[in-house]
Coordinates of N, CA, C and O in Angstrom, one line a residue:
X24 N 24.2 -14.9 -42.0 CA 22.8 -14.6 -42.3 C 22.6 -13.1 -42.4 O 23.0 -12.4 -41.5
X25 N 21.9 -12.6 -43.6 CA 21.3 -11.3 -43.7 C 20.1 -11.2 -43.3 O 19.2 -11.6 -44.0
X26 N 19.8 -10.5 -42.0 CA 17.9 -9.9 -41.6 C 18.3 -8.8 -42.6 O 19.3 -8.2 -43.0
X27 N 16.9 -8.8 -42.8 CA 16.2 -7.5 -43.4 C 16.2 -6.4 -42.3 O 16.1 -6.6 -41.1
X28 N 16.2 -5.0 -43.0 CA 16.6 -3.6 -42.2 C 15.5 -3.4 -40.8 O 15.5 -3.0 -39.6
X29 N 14.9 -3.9 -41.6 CA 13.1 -3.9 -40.5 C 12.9 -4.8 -39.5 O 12.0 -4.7 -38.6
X30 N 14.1 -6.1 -39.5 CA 14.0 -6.6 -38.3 C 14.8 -6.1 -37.2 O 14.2 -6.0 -36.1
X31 N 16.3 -5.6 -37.1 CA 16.8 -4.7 -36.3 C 16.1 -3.5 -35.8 O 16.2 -2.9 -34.8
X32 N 15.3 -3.2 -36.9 CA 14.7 -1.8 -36.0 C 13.3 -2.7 -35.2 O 13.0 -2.0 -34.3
X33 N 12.7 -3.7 -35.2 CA 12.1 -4.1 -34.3 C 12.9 -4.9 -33.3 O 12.4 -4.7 -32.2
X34 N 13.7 -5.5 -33.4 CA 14.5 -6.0 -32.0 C 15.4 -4.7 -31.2 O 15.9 -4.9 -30.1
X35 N 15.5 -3.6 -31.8 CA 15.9 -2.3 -31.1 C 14.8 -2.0 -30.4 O 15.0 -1.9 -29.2
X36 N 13.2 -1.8 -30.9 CA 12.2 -1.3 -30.7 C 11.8 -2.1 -28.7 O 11.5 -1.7 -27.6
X37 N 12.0 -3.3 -29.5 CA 11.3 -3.9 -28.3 C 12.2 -4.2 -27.0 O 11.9 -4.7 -25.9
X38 N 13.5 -3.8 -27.5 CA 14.8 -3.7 -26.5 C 14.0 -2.4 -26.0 O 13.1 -2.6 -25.2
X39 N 14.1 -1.4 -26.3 CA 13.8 0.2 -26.1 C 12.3 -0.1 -25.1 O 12.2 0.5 -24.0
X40 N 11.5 -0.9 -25.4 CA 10.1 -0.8 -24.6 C 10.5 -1.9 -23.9 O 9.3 -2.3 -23.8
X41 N 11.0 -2.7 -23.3 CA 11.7 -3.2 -22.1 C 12.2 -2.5 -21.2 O 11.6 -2.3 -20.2
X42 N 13.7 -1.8 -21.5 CA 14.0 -1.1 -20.9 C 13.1 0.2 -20.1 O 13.0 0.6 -19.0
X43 N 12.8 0.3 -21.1 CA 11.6 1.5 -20.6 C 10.7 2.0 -19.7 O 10.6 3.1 -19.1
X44 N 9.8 0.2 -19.9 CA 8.7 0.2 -18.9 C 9.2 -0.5 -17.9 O 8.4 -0.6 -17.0
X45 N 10.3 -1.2 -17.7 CA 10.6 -2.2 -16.9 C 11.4 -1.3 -15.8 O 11.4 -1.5 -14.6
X46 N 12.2 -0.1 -16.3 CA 12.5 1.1 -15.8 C 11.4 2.1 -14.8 O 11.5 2.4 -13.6
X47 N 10.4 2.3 -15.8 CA 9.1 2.8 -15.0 C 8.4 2.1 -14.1 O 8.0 2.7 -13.1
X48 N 8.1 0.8 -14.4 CA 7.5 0.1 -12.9 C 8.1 0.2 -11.9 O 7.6 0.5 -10.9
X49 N 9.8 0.0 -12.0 CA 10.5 -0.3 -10.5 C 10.4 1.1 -10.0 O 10.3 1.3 -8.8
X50 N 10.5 2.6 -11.1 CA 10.7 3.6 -10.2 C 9.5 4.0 -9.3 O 9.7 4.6 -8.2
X51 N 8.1 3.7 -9.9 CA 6.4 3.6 -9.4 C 6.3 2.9 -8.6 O 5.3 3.1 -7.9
X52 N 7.2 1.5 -8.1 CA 7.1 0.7 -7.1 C 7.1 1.4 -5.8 O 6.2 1.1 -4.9
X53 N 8.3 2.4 -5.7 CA 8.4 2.7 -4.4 C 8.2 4.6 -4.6 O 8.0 5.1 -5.7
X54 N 8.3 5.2 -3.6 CA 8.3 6.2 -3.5 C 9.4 7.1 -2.6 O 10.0 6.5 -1.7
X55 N 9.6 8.2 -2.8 CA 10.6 8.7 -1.8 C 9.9 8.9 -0.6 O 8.7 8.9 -0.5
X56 N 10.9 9.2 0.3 CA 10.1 9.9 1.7 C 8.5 11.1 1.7 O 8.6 12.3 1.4
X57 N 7.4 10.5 2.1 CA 6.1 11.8 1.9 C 5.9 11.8 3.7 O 6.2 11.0 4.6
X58 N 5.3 12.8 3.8 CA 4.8 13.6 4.9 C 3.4 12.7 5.3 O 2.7 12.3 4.3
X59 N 2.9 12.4 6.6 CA 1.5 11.8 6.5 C 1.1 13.3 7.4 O 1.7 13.7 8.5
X60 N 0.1 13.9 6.7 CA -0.7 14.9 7.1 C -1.6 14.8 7.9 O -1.5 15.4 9.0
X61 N -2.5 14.1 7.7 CA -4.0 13.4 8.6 C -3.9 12.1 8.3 O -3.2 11.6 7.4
X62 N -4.8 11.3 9.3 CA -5.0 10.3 9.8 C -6.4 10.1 10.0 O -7.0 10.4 11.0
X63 N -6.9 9.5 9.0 CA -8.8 9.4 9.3 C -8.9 8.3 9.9 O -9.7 8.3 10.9
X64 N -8.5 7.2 9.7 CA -9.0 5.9 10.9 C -7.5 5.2 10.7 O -6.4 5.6 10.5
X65 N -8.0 4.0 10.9 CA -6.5 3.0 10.9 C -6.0 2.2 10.0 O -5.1 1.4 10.1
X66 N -6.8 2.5 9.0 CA -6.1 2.2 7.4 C -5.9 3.1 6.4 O -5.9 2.6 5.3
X67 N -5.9 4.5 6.4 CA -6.4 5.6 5.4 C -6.1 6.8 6.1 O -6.7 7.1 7.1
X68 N -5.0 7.6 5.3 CA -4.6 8.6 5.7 C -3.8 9.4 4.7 O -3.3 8.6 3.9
X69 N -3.5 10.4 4.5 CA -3.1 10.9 3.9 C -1.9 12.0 3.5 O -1.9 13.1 4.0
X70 N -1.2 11.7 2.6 CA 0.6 12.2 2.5 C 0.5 13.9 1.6 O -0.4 14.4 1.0
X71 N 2.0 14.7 1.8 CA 2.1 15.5 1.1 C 3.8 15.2 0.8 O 4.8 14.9 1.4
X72 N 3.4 15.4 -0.3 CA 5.0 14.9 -1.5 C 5.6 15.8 -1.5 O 5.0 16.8 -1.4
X73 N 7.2 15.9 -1.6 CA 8.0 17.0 -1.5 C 7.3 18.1 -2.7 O 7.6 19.3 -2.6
X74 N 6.3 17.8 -4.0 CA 6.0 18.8 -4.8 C 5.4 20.0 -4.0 O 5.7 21.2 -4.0
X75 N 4.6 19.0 -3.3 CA 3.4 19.9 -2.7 C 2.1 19.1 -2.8 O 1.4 19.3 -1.9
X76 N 1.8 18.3 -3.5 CA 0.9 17.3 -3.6 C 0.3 16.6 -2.9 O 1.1 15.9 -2.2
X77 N -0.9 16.4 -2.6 CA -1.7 15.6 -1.5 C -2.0 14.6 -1.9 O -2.6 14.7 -3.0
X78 N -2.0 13.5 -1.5 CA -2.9 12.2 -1.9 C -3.3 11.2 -0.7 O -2.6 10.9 0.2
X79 N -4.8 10.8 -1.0 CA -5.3 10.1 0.2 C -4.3 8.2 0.1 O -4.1 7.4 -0.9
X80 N -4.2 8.2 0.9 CA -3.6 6.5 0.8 C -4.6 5.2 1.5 O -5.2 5.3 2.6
X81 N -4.6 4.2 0.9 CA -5.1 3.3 1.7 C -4.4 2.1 1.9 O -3.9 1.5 0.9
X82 N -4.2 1.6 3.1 CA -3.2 0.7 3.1 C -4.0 -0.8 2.6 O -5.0 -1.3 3.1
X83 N -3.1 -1.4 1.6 CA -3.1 -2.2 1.2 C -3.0 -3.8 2.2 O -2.1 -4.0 3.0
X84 N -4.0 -4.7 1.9 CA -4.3 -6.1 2.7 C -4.9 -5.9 3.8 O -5.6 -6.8 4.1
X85 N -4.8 -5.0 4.6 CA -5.8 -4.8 5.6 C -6.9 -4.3 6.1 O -7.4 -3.3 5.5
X86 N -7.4 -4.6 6.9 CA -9.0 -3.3 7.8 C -9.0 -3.4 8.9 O -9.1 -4.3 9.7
X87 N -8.9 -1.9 8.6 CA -9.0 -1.5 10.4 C -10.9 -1.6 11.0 O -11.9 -1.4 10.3
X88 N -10.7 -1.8 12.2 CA -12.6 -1.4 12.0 C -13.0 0.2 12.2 O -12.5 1.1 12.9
X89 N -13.9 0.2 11.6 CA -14.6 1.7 11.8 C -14.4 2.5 12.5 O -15.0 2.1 13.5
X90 N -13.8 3.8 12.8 CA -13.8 4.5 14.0 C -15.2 5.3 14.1 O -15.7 5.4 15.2
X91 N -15.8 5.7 13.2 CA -16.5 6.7 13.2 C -17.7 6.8 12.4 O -17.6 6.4 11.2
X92 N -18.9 7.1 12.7 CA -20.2 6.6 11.6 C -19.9 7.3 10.7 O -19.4 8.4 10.7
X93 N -20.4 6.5 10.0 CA -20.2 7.6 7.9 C -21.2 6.8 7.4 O -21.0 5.5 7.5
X94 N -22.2 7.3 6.7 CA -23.3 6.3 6.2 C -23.8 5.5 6.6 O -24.2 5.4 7.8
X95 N -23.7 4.6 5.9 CA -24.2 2.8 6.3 C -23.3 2.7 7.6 O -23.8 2.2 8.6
X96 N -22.0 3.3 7.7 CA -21.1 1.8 8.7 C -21.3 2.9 10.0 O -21.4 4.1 10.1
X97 N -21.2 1.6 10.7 CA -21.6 2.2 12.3 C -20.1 2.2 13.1 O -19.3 1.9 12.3
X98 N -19.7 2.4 14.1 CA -18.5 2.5 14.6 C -18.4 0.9 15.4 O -19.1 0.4 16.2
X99 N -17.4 0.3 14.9 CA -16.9 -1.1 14.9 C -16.0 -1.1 16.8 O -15.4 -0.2 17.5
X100 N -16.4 -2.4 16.9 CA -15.8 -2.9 18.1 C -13.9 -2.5 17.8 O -13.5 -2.7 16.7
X101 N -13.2 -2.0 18.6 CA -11.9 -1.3 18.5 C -11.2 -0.4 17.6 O -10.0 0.1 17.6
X102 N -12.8 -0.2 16.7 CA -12.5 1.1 15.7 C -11.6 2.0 16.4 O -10.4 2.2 16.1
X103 N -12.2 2.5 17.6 CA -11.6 4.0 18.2 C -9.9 3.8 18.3 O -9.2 4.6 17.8
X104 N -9.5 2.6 19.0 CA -8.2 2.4 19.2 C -7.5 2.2 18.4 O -6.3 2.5 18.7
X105 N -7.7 1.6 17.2 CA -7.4 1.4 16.1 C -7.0 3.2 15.5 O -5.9 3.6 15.5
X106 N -8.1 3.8 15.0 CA -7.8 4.6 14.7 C -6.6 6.1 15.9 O -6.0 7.0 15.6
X107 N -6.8 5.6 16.9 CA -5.7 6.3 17.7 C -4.3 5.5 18.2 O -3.6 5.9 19.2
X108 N -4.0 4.7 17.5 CA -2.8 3.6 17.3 C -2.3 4.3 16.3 O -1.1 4.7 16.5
X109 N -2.9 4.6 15.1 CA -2.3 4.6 13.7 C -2.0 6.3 13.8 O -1.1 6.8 13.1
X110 N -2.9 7.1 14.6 CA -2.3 8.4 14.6 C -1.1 8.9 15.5 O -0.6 10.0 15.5
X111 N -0.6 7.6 16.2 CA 0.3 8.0 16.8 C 1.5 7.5 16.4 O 2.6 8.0 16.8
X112 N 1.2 6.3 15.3 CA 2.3 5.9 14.7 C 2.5 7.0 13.6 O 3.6 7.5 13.6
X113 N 1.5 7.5 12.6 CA 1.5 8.2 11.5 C 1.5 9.6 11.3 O 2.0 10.2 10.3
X114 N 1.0 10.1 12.1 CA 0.9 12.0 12.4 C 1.7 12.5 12.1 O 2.6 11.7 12.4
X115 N 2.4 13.5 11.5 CA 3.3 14.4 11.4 C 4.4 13.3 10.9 O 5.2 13.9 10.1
X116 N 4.6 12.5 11.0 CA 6.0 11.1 10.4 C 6.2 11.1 9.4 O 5.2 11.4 8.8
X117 N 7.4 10.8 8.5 CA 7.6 10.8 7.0 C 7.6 9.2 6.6 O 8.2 8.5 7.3
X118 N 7.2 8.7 5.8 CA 6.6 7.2 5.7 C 7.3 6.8 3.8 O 7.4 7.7 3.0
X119 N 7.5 5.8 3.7 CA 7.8 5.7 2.4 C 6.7 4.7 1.4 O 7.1 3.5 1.5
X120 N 6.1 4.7 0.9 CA 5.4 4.4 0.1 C 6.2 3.3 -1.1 O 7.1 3.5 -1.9
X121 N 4.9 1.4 -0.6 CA 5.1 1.1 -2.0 C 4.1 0.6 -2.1 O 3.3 0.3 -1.3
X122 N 3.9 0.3 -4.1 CA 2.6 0.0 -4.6 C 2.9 -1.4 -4.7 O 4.0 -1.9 -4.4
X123 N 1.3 -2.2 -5.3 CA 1.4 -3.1 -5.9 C 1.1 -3.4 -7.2 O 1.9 -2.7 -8.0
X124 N 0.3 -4.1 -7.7 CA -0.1 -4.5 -8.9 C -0.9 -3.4 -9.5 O -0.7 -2.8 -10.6
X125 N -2.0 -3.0 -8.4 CA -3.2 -2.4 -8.9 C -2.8 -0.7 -7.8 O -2.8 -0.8 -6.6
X126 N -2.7 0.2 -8.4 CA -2.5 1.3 -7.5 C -3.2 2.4 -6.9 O -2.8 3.4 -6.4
X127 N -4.8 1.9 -7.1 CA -5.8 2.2 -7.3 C -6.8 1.6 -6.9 O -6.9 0.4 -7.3
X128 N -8.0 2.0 -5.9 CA -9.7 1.0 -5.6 C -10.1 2.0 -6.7 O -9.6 2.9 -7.4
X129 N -11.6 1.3 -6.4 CA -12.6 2.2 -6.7 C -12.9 3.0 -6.6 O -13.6 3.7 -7.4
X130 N -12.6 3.4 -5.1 CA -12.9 5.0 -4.9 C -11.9 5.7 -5.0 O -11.9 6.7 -4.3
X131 N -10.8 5.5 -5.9 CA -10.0 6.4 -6.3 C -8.7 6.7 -5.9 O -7.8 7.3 -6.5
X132 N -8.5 5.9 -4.3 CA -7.6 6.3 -3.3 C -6.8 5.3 -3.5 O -7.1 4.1 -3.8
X133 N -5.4 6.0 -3.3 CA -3.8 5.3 -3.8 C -3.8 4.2 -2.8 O -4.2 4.3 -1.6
X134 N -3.5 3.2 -3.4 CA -3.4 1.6 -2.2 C -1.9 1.6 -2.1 O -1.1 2.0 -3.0
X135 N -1.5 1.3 -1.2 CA -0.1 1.3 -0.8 C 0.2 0.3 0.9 O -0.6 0.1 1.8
X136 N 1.4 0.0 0.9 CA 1.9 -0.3 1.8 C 3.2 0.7 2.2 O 4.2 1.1 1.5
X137 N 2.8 1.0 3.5 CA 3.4 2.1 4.1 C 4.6 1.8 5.0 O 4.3 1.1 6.0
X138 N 5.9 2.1 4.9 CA 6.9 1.9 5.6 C 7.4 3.4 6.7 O 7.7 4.5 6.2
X139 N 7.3 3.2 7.9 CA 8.5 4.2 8.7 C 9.7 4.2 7.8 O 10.3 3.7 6.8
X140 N 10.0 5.4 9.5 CA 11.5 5.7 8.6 C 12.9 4.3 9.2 O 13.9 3.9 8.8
X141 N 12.0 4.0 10.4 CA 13.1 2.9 11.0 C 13.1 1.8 9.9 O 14.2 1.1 9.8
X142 N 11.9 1.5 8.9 CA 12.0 0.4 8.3 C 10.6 -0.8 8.6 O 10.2 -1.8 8.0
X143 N 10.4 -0.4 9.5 CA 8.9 -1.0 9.8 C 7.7 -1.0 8.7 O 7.4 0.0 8.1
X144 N 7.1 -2.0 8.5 CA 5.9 -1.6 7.5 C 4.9 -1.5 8.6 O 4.8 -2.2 9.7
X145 N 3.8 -0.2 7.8 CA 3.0 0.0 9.0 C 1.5 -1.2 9.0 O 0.7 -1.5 9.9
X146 N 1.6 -1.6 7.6 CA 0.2 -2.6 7.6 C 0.8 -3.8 8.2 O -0.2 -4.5 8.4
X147 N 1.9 -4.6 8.5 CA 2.1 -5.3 9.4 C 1.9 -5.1 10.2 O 0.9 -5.6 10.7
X148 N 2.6 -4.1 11.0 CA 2.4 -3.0 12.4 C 0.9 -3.1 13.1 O 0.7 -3.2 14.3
X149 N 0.1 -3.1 12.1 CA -1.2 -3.0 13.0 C -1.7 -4.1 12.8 O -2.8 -4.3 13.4
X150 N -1.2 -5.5 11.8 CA -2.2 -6.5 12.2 C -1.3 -7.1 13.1 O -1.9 -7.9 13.8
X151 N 0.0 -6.9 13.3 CA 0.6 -7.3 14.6 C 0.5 -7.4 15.6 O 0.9 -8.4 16.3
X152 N -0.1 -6.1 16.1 CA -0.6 -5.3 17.4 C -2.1 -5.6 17.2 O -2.9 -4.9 17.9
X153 N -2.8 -6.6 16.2 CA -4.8 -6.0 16.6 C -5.4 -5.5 16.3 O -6.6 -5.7 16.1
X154 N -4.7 -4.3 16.1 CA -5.6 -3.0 15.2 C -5.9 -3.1 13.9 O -6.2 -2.0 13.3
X155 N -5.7 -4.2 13.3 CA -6.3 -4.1 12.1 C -6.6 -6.0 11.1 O -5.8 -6.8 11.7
X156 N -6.8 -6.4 10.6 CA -7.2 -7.8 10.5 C -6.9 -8.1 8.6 O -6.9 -7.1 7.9
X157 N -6.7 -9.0 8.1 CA -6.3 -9.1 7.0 C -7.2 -9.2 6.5 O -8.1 -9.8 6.9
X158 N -7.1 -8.7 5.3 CA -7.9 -8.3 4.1 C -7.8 -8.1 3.0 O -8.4 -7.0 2.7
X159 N -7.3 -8.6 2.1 CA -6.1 -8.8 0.6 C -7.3 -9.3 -0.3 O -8.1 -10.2 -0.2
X160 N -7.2 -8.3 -1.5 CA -7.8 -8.5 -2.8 C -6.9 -8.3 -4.0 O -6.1 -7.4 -4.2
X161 N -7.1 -9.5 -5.0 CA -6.3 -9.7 -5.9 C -6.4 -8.8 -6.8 O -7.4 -9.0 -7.5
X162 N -5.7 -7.7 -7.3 CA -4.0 -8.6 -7.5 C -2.9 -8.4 -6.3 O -1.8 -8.9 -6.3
X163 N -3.5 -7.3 -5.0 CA -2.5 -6.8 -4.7 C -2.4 -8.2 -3.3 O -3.0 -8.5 -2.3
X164 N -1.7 -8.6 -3.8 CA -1.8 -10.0 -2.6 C -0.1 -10.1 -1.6 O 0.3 -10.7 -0.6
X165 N 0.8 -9.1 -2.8 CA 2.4 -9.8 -2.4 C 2.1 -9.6 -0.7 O 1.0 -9.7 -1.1
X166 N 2.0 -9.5 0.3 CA 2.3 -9.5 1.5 C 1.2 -10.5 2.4 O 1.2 -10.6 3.7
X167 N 0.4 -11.1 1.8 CA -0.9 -11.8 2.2 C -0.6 -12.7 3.2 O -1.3 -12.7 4.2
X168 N 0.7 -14.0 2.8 CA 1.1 -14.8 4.0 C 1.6 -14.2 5.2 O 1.5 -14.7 6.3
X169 N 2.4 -12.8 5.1 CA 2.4 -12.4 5.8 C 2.0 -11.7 7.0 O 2.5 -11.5 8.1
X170 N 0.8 -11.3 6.3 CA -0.7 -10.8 7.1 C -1.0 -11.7 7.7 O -1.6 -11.5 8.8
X171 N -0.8 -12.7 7.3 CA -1.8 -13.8 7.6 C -1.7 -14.9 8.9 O -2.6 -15.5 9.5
X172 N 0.1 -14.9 8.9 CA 0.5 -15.3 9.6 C 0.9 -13.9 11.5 O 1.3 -14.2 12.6
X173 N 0.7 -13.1 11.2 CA 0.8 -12.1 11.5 C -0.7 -11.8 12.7 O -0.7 -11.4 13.9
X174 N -1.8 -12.1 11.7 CA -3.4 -12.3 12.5 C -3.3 -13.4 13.3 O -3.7 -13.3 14.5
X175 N -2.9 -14.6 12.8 CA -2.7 -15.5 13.5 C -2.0 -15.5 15.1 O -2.3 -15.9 16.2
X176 N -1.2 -14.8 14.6 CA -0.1 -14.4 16.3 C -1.1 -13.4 17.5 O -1.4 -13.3 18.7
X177 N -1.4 -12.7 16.2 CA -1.9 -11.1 17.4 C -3.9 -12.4 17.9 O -4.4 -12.2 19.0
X178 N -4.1 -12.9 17.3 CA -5.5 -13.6 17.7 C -5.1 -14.7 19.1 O -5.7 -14.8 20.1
X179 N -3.5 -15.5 18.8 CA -3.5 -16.3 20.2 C -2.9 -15.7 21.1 O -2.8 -16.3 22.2
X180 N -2.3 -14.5 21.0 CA -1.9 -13.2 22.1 C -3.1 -12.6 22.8 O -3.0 -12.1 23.9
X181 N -4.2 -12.9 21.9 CA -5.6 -12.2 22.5 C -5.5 -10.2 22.5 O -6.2 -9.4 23.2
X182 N -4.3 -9.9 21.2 CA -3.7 -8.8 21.3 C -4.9 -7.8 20.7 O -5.6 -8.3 19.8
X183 N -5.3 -6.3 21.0 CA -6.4 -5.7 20.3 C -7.4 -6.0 19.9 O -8.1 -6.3 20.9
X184 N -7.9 -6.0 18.8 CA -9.6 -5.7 19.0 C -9.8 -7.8 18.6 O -10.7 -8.1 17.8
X185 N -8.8 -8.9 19.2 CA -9.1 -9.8 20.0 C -9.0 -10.5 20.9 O -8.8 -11.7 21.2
X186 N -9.3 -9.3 21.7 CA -9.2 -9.1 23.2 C -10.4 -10.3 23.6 O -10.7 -10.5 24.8

């Protein structure tokens, strides 16, 4: 069989844009080691990248409850502890960053699930321990049974803020 010249350069083309982006998602999946600088409550805190770069993070599938009044929200039943759990796990710690589907809310702030350096993810971490309760919006769902079964445990332990 002879293709015509124009179909090799489209089955190159679309080899070339496979490789490509299928390259760029897995490298966007994860991240190298970042710095967590501050710690505003027990889901949301924020890294500095070997550039120099700051970015606020929010941890993906979970909520912590409110530590602190800010507008409308009032300070939630275990907010406080919550948010002083996550500063003693995260403060000054180097954490590895991965995304999901959507890398991005609406307010702008990077969604991610946050790993220690032992290997721990920290949004299991806190619905494990109480401090924080499952909360997964599609698309970013990959860890959801695990949240889920996770709330489960820490609710018949009577562990944190279901005490």
């Amino acid at each position: 069989m002879n293709f015509p010249k124009f179909f090799y350069l489209r089955l190159l083309f679309v080899f070339f844009l496979f490789f490509r982006f299928s390259e760029n998602s897995y490298s966007q999946s994860k991240t190298e080691s970042v710095l967590v600088t501050k710690v505003s409550d027990g889901d949301t805190f924020w890294v500095t990248y070997p550039s120099g770069k700051e970015e606020k993070i929010r941890l993906i599938g979970i909520n912590a409850p409110e530590s602190r009044k800010t507008g409308k929200k009032e300070v939630e039943h275990f907010g406080k502890e919550a948010s002083v759990f996550a500063k003693q796990l995260l403060f000054n710690k180097r954490v590895r960053l991965e995304f999901d589907v959507q890398k991005y809310d609406r307010y702008k702030r990077t969604l991610a699930y946050a790993y220690l350096e032992s290997g721990a993810m920290v949004n299991a971490l806190l619905v494990k321990e109480g401090y924080a309760q499952v909360a997964t919006f599609p698309p970013n769902v990959r860890y959801q049974e695990l949240f889920q079964k996770l709330e489960r445990e820490a609710r018949s332990a009577k562990r944190g803020l279901w005490k």
